Amino acid sequence: MSATPASPLNLLGMPRQRLAEQFEQWGERGFRATQLVRWIHQRGVTDFSAMTDISKALRQHLAAQAIVRPPEIALERGSDDGTVKWVLRLADGNAIETVFIPEDDRGTLCVSSQVGCALDCTFCSTAQQGFNRNLTADEIIGQIWLANRRLPVPEGRSRAVTNVVFMGMGEPLANFEALVEAIDLMLDDNAYGLSKRRVTVSTSGLVPALDRLGEVTDVALAVSLHAPNDELRDRLVPINRKYPIRELLQACRRYTRDGGHHHRVTFEYVLLAGINDQPEHARQLIDLLREIPCKVNLIPFNPFPGSPFVRPSMNAVRAFEGLLAEAGFVTIVRRTRGDDIDAACGQLVGQVVDRSNRPARMIRLHAELPVQPGASA
Ligand code: SAH
């Protein structure tokens, strides 16, 4: 057995296959990795000594070589509408945000993929803090691990989180390796067992990385379009200057296999008053997307301090939606959730201080992280 490494290996974000290889390097049987993955992700256990169906020798070895360490909760706030927001403190002192959005039939966790973001979309508050670093797979999977430990489990379900969307801070496709490892665990039946339709990668349109993603998985795809022509999109989503709309849409078709093998792509479109919300924009959008099997997700702009944009009136939003619906597009207007705790899209700024100072009702969460030996989640 090798000497203790300087900083212990965190096993939280390690996909089962990689864990098995690591075990084999340690001279252990690879299949033990399955047991470990179940302990960590299904039972939420981080203490190797509690993993009773693993041999004592292996447990001791693990304790000497490795750790299972999620990020720390710096702040946890519940909204009146059931939304919960966490500010998580990473080992290096950086902070990220994660939001849980409950609905009748599902519980969606909105996860961050980077500390800050480099893409500089003009209407997004994360852009304002610039780019700091990529999250590790531990830090991405740690968000779902923590949410499942903290949230009460609704009746008839085994876990609170049923869906994951990469719509928190950061551009997931700019953090490719960690993204793919985290997705692996989300889909693994021994870990979270989510179906591919319940994991959504949202991207501003990094075309080469999108093609690579299509080679390794077919999780659901959301694309932040936000404008129906290059002139406007160049200004709102600057990465468009590198990968213009035509190239992006071709990549979407490749990813979804034209709506065949993979499922349909969702186009996100933030509505900014007077900028991209006029009937002419809706008509351009209809022409642009006519041939692509897709859904359109309209997001009325969520304002944040210092932003020059304004949310359109509800009438303008309905009119825009109406034109798309008339043209036959499945169109959804995203409801703003967690308004009272600044948990809406584009408002996750990674500040530990509570900027609003508004009181928020805490929902009933587990007071401590329960360990349930023997319980299969
Ligand atoms: N980098 C990824 C994830 C971003 S967050 C992406 O670009 O898709 C998820 C969605 O929220 C994106 O569509 C993003 O453009 C949108 N968004 C960002 N800021 C917003 C704001 N202030 N109001 C409404 N939507 C916003």
Coordinates of C-alpha atoms and ligand atoms in Angstrom, one line a residue:
M1 CA 0.0 0.0 0.0
S2 CA 1.3 3.5 -0.9
A3 CA 2.1 6.2 1.6
T4 CA -0.5 8.7 2.7
P5 CA -0.8 11.4 0.1
A6 CA -0.1 15.0 1.2
S7 CA -3.8 16.0 0.7
P8 CA -6.2 13.2 1.0
L9 CA -8.2 12.2 -2.1
N10 CA -11.8 13.4 -2.1
L11 CA -14.0 10.5 -3.3
L12 CA -17.2 12.4 -3.4
G13 CA -17.2 13.3 -7.1
M14 CA -15.4 10.2 -8.4
P15 CA -17.5 8.2 -10.9
R16 CA -17.9 4.5 -10.0
Q17 CA -15.6 3.3 -12.9
R18 CA -12.8 5.6 -11.8
L19 CA -13.3 4.6 -8.2
A20 CA -13.0 0.9 -9.2
E21 CA -9.7 1.7 -11.0
Q22 CA -8.5 3.5 -7.9
F23 CA -9.4 0.5 -5.8
E24 CA -7.5 -1.9 -8.1
Q25 CA -4.5 0.3 -7.8
W26 CA -4.8 -0.1 -4.1
G27 CA -5.0 -3.9 -4.6
E28 CA -8.7 -4.0 -3.8
R29 CA -11.5 -5.6 -5.8
G30 CA -13.0 -3.1 -8.2
F31 CA -16.6 -4.1 -7.4
R32 CA -16.2 -2.7 -3.9
A33 CA -16.5 0.7 -5.6
T34 CA -20.3 0.0 -6.1
Q35 CA -20.7 -0.4 -2.4
L36 CA -18.8 2.7 -1.6
V37 CA -20.8 4.8 -4.2
R38 CA -24.1 3.6 -2.6
W39 CA -22.9 4.5 0.9
I40 CA -21.8 8.0 -0.2
H41 CA -24.6 9.0 -2.6
Q42 CA -27.7 7.0 -1.6
R43 CA -27.2 6.9 2.2
G44 CA -25.3 10.1 2.5
V45 CA -22.5 8.6 4.6
T46 CA -19.1 10.3 4.7
D47 CA -17.5 8.4 7.5
F48 CA -15.8 5.2 6.3
S49 CA -16.0 3.5 9.7
A50 CA -19.9 3.5 9.4
M51 CA -19.8 1.6 6.1
T52 CA -20.4 -1.8 7.7
D53 CA -20.6 -4.1 4.7
I54 CA -17.1 -3.1 3.7
S55 CA -14.2 -5.0 5.3
K56 CA -12.5 -3.4 8.2
A57 CA -9.1 -3.5 6.5
L58 CA -10.5 -1.6 3.5
R59 CA -12.3 0.9 5.7
Q60 CA -9.1 1.6 7.5
H61 CA -7.2 1.9 4.3
L62 CA -9.8 4.4 3.0
A63 CA -9.7 6.4 6.1
A64 CA -5.9 6.7 5.7
Q65 CA -5.9 7.6 2.0
A66 CA -9.1 9.4 1.3
I67 CA -12.0 11.6 2.4
V68 CA -15.6 12.2 1.4
R69 CA -16.0 15.9 1.9
P70 CA -18.9 18.0 0.6
P71 CA -18.8 21.9 0.5
E72 CA -19.8 23.7 3.7
I73 CA -23.1 25.4 3.9
A74 CA -22.4 29.1 4.6
L75 CA -26.0 30.2 4.2
E76 CA -29.4 28.4 3.8
R77 CA -32.5 30.3 3.1
G78 CA -36.1 29.2 2.3
S79 CA -38.5 31.2 0.3
D80 CA -42.3 31.5 0.9
D81 CA -42.8 29.5 -2.3
G82 CA -40.7 26.6 -1.1
T83 CA -37.6 27.5 -3.0
V84 CA -34.4 27.0 -1.0
K85 CA -31.1 28.8 -1.7
W86 CA -27.7 27.8 -0.4
V87 CA -24.5 29.7 -0.4
L88 CA -21.8 27.0 -0.3
R89 CA -18.3 27.7 1.0
L90 CA -15.6 25.7 -0.9
A91 CA -12.3 24.5 0.6
D92 CA -10.4 27.4 -0.9
G93 CA -12.8 30.0 0.6
N94 CA -14.7 30.6 -2.7
A95 CA -18.5 30.7 -2.6
I96 CA -21.1 29.3 -5.0
E97 CA -24.9 29.2 -5.0
T98 CA -27.3 26.3 -5.5
V99 CA -31.1 26.6 -5.6
F100 CA -33.8 24.0 -5.1
I101 CA -37.2 24.6 -6.8
P102 CA -40.0 22.3 -5.7
E103 CA -43.0 21.6 -7.9
D104 CA -45.9 19.2 -7.5
D105 CA -44.4 16.3 -9.3
R106 CA -40.7 17.1 -9.1
G107 CA -37.9 18.8 -7.2
T108 CA -35.4 20.6 -9.4
L109 CA -31.9 21.5 -8.3
C110 CA -30.2 24.3 -10.1
V111 CA -26.4 23.8 -9.8
S112 CA -23.4 25.9 -10.4
S113 CA -20.5 24.7 -12.5
Q114 CA -17.9 27.5 -12.1
V115 CA -17.0 30.2 -9.6
G116 CA -18.0 33.2 -11.6
C117 CA -18.2 33.0 -15.4
A118 CA -16.0 34.2 -18.3
L119 CA -18.7 34.7 -20.9
D120 CA -19.8 38.2 -20.1
C121 CA -23.4 38.0 -21.1
T122 CA -24.6 41.5 -20.6
F123 CA -27.9 40.7 -18.7
C124 CA -26.4 38.2 -16.2
S125 CA -25.2 39.1 -12.8
T126 CA -22.7 36.2 -12.6
A127 CA -20.8 37.8 -15.5
Q128 CA -20.2 40.9 -13.3
Q129 CA -18.0 39.0 -10.9
G130 CA -15.8 37.7 -13.7
F131 CA -14.3 34.2 -13.9
N132 CA -12.5 32.7 -10.9
R133 CA -12.1 29.0 -11.5
N134 CA -13.8 25.8 -12.6
L135 CA -15.6 23.7 -10.0
T136 CA -14.2 20.2 -9.4
A137 CA -16.6 17.2 -9.9
D138 CA -16.7 16.9 -6.0
E139 CA -18.0 20.5 -5.8
I140 CA -20.6 19.9 -8.5
I141 CA -21.9 16.6 -7.1
G142 CA -21.5 18.0 -3.6
Q143 CA -24.4 20.3 -4.4
I144 CA -26.9 17.5 -5.0
W145 CA -25.4 15.5 -2.2
L146 CA -26.1 18.3 0.2
A147 CA -29.5 19.2 -1.1
N148 CA -30.7 15.6 -0.6
R149 CA -29.3 15.6 2.9
R150 CA -30.9 18.9 3.9
L151 CA -34.4 18.6 2.3
P152 CA -37.3 16.7 3.6
V153 CA -38.3 13.8 1.3
P154 CA -41.8 14.2 -0.1
E155 CA -44.1 11.3 0.4
G156 CA -43.9 8.6 -2.3
R157 CA -40.4 9.6 -3.3
S158 CA -37.0 8.3 -2.3
R159 CA -35.3 11.7 -2.5
A160 CA -36.0 15.4 -2.7
V161 CA -34.0 16.1 -5.9
T162 CA -35.6 14.5 -9.0
N163 CA -34.1 16.8 -11.6
V164 CA -30.9 18.7 -12.1
V165 CA -30.3 21.8 -14.3
F166 CA -26.9 23.3 -14.9
M167 CA -28.4 26.8 -14.7
G168 CA -26.6 28.2 -11.7
M169 CA -23.3 30.1 -11.9
G170 CA -20.9 29.4 -14.7
E171 CA -20.8 27.8 -18.2
P172 CA -20.9 24.1 -17.8
L173 CA -19.4 23.3 -21.2
A174 CA -16.4 25.4 -20.3
N175 CA -15.7 22.9 -17.5
F176 CA -16.0 19.8 -19.6
E177 CA -14.2 17.1 -17.6
A178 CA -15.8 17.8 -14.3
L179 CA -19.2 18.2 -15.9
V180 CA -19.0 14.8 -17.5
E181 CA -17.9 13.1 -14.3
A182 CA -20.7 14.8 -12.3
I183 CA -23.2 13.7 -14.9
D184 CA -21.9 10.2 -14.7
L185 CA -22.8 10.0 -11.0
M186 CA -26.1 11.7 -11.5
L187 CA -27.1 9.0 -14.0
D188 CA -25.6 6.1 -12.1
D189 CA -28.2 3.8 -10.6
N190 CA -25.9 3.2 -7.6
A191 CA -25.7 7.0 -7.0
Y192 CA -28.6 9.3 -8.0
G193 CA -30.2 7.2 -10.8
L194 CA -31.6 10.2 -12.6
S195 CA -32.8 9.6 -16.2
K196 CA -31.1 11.5 -19.0
R197 CA -34.2 13.6 -19.4
R198 CA -34.0 14.8 -15.9
V199 CA -30.5 16.2 -16.2
T200 CA -30.2 19.4 -18.3
V201 CA -27.0 21.1 -19.4
S202 CA -27.6 24.7 -20.2
T203 CA -25.1 26.4 -22.4
S204 CA -24.5 29.8 -24.0
G205 CA -23.3 27.9 -27.1
L206 CA -19.7 26.6 -27.0
V207 CA -20.0 24.6 -30.2
P208 CA -16.9 22.3 -30.1
A209 CA -17.7 21.3 -26.5
L210 CA -21.3 20.7 -27.4
D211 CA -20.2 18.3 -30.1
R212 CA -17.9 16.5 -27.5
L213 CA -20.8 16.3 -25.1
G214 CA -22.9 14.6 -27.8
E215 CA -20.2 12.0 -28.1
V216 CA -20.3 11.0 -24.5
T217 CA -23.9 11.5 -23.4
D218 CA -27.4 12.6 -24.4
V219 CA -28.7 14.4 -21.4
A220 CA -31.2 17.1 -22.0
L221 CA -29.9 20.3 -23.6
A222 CA -30.9 23.9 -23.1
V223 CA -29.4 26.6 -25.2
S224 CA -29.3 30.2 -24.2
L225 CA -30.3 31.9 -27.5
H226 CA -31.7 35.2 -26.3
A227 CA -31.7 36.8 -29.7
P228 CA -33.0 35.9 -33.2
N229 CA -30.2 37.5 -35.2
D230 CA -26.4 37.7 -34.9
E231 CA -26.3 41.5 -34.7
L232 CA -28.3 41.4 -31.5
R233 CA -26.9 38.2 -30.1
D234 CA -23.3 39.5 -30.6
R235 CA -24.2 42.2 -28.1
L236 CA -26.2 40.1 -25.5
V237 CA -24.2 36.9 -25.6
P238 CA -20.6 37.9 -26.8
I239 CA -19.6 34.2 -27.4
N240 CA -21.8 34.6 -30.4
R241 CA -19.0 36.4 -32.2
K242 CA -17.0 33.2 -32.1
Y243 CA -19.8 30.7 -32.6
P244 CA -22.6 32.5 -34.5
I245 CA -26.2 31.4 -34.5
R246 CA -26.0 29.3 -37.7
E247 CA -23.2 27.2 -36.4
L248 CA -24.8 26.9 -33.0
L249 CA -28.1 25.7 -34.5
Q250 CA -26.2 23.2 -36.6
A251 CA -24.5 21.9 -33.5
C252 CA -27.9 21.6 -31.7
R253 CA -29.2 19.5 -34.6
R254 CA -26.2 17.3 -34.4
Y255 CA -26.7 16.9 -30.6
T256 CA -30.3 16.0 -30.9
R257 CA -29.8 14.0 -34.0
D258 CA -32.5 16.2 -35.6
G259 CA -34.9 15.3 -32.8
G260 CA -34.4 11.6 -33.5
H261 CA -32.1 9.6 -31.3
H262 CA -31.6 12.4 -28.7
H263 CA -34.6 14.5 -27.5
R264 CA -35.5 18.0 -28.4
V265 CA -33.5 21.0 -27.5
T266 CA -34.9 23.8 -25.3
F267 CA -34.1 27.3 -26.4
E268 CA -33.9 29.8 -23.5
Y269 CA -34.8 33.4 -24.4
V270 CA -34.5 36.1 -21.8
L271 CA -37.0 38.8 -22.5
L272 CA -35.5 42.3 -22.2
A273 CA -37.9 45.3 -22.6
G274 CA -37.4 47.1 -25.8
I275 CA -34.3 45.1 -26.7
N276 CA -35.4 41.6 -27.9
D277 CA -39.1 41.4 -27.0
Q278 CA -40.8 43.0 -30.0
P279 CA -43.2 41.2 -32.4
E280 CA -40.5 41.4 -35.1
H281 CA -38.1 39.5 -32.9
A282 CA -40.7 36.8 -32.3
R283 CA -41.2 36.5 -36.1
Q284 CA -37.5 36.3 -36.7
L285 CA -37.2 33.6 -34.0
I286 CA -40.0 31.6 -35.6
D287 CA -38.2 31.7 -39.0
L288 CA -35.0 30.8 -37.3
L289 CA -36.3 27.8 -35.4
R290 CA -38.9 26.5 -37.8
E291 CA -36.9 23.5 -38.9
I292 CA -35.6 22.5 -35.5
P293 CA -37.5 20.1 -33.2
C294 CA -37.5 22.3 -30.0
K295 CA -39.2 24.0 -27.1
V296 CA -38.9 27.6 -26.3
N297 CA -38.5 28.8 -22.7
L298 CA -39.2 32.5 -22.3
I299 CA -37.5 34.0 -19.2
P300 CA -38.7 37.5 -18.2
F301 CA -35.6 39.3 -17.2
N302 CA -34.7 39.2 -13.5
P303 CA -33.3 42.6 -12.6
F304 CA -30.3 42.9 -10.3
P305 CA -28.6 46.0 -8.9
G306 CA -26.7 48.1 -11.5
S307 CA -28.2 46.3 -14.6
P308 CA -29.4 48.6 -17.4
F309 CA -32.2 46.2 -18.5
V310 CA -35.9 46.2 -17.7
R311 CA -38.3 43.3 -17.5
P312 CA -41.1 43.6 -20.1
S313 CA -44.7 44.0 -19.0
M314 CA -46.8 40.9 -18.6
N315 CA -48.7 41.9 -21.7
A316 CA -45.6 42.1 -23.8
V317 CA -44.5 38.7 -22.5
R318 CA -47.9 37.2 -23.3
A319 CA -47.9 38.8 -26.8
F320 CA -44.5 37.3 -27.5
E321 CA -45.5 33.9 -26.2
G322 CA -48.7 34.1 -28.3
L323 CA -46.9 34.6 -31.6
L324 CA -44.6 31.6 -30.9
A325 CA -47.5 29.4 -29.8
E326 CA -49.5 30.4 -32.9
A327 CA -46.6 29.3 -35.1
G328 CA -46.8 25.9 -33.4
F329 CA -43.9 26.1 -30.9
V330 CA -44.2 24.6 -27.5
T331 CA -43.6 27.7 -25.4
I332 CA -43.2 28.1 -21.7
V333 CA -42.9 31.3 -19.8
R334 CA -40.7 30.6 -16.8
R335 CA -42.2 31.6 -13.6
T336 CA -39.9 33.5 -11.2
R337 CA -39.3 31.6 -8.1
G338 CA -37.6 32.5 -4.8
D339 CA -37.9 36.2 -5.5
D340 CA -37.8 37.1 -1.8
I341 CA -34.4 35.4 -1.4
D342 CA -32.7 36.5 -4.7
A343 CA -32.7 33.0 -6.0
A344 CA -33.9 33.8 -9.5
C345 CA -32.0 33.1 -12.7
G346 CA -29.1 35.4 -13.1
Q347 CA -29.2 36.6 -9.6
L348 CA -26.7 34.1 -8.1
V349 CA -23.8 36.3 -7.4
G350 CA -21.9 34.2 -4.8
Q351 CA -22.1 36.7 -2.0
V352 CA -22.2 35.3 1.5
V353 CA -23.6 38.5 2.9
D354 CA -27.4 38.8 2.6
R355 CA -27.8 41.8 0.4
S356 CA -31.5 42.2 0.7
N357 CA -31.9 42.0 4.5
R358 CA -35.4 40.9 3.9
P359 CA -36.6 38.3 6.3
A360 CA -37.2 34.9 4.8
R361 CA -39.1 32.1 6.3
M362 CA -37.0 29.0 6.9
I363 CA -38.6 25.9 5.7
R364 CA -38.3 22.9 7.9
L365 CA -35.0 21.2 7.1
H366 CA -33.2 18.4 8.8
A367 CA -31.5 19.9 11.8
E368 CA -28.7 17.5 11.4
L369 CA -27.5 15.3 8.6
P370 CA -29.0 11.9 9.4
V371 CA -27.1 8.8 8.8
Q372 CA -29.3 5.8 8.1
P373 CA -27.2 2.7 8.1
G374 CA -28.9 0.0 6.2
A375 CA -31.5 2.3 4.7
S376 CA -31.6 2.1 0.9
A377 CA -32.5 5.4 -0.5
Ligands
SAH1 N1 -24.0 29.5 -18.8 C1 -25.2 28.7 -18.9 C2 -26.0 28.7 -17.6 C3 -26.5 30.1 -17.3 S1 -27.8 30.4 -16.2 C4 -26.0 29.3 -20.1 O1 -25.6 30.3 -20.6 O2 -27.0 28.7 -20.5 C5 -29.3 29.8 -16.9 C6 -30.1 30.8 -17.7 O3 -30.4 32.0 -17.1 C7 -29.4 31.2 -19.0 O4 -30.3 31.1 -20.1 C8 -29.1 32.6 -18.7 O5 -28.9 33.3 -19.9 C9 -30.3 33.0 -17.9 N2 -30.1 34.3 -17.2 C10 -29.0 34.9 -16.8 N3 -29.2 36.1 -16.2 C11 -30.5 36.3 -16.2 C12 -31.4 37.3 -15.8 N4 -30.9 38.4 -15.1 N5 -32.7 37.2 -16.0 C13 -33.2 36.1 -16.6 N6 -32.4 35.1 -17.1 C14 -31.1 35.2 -16.9

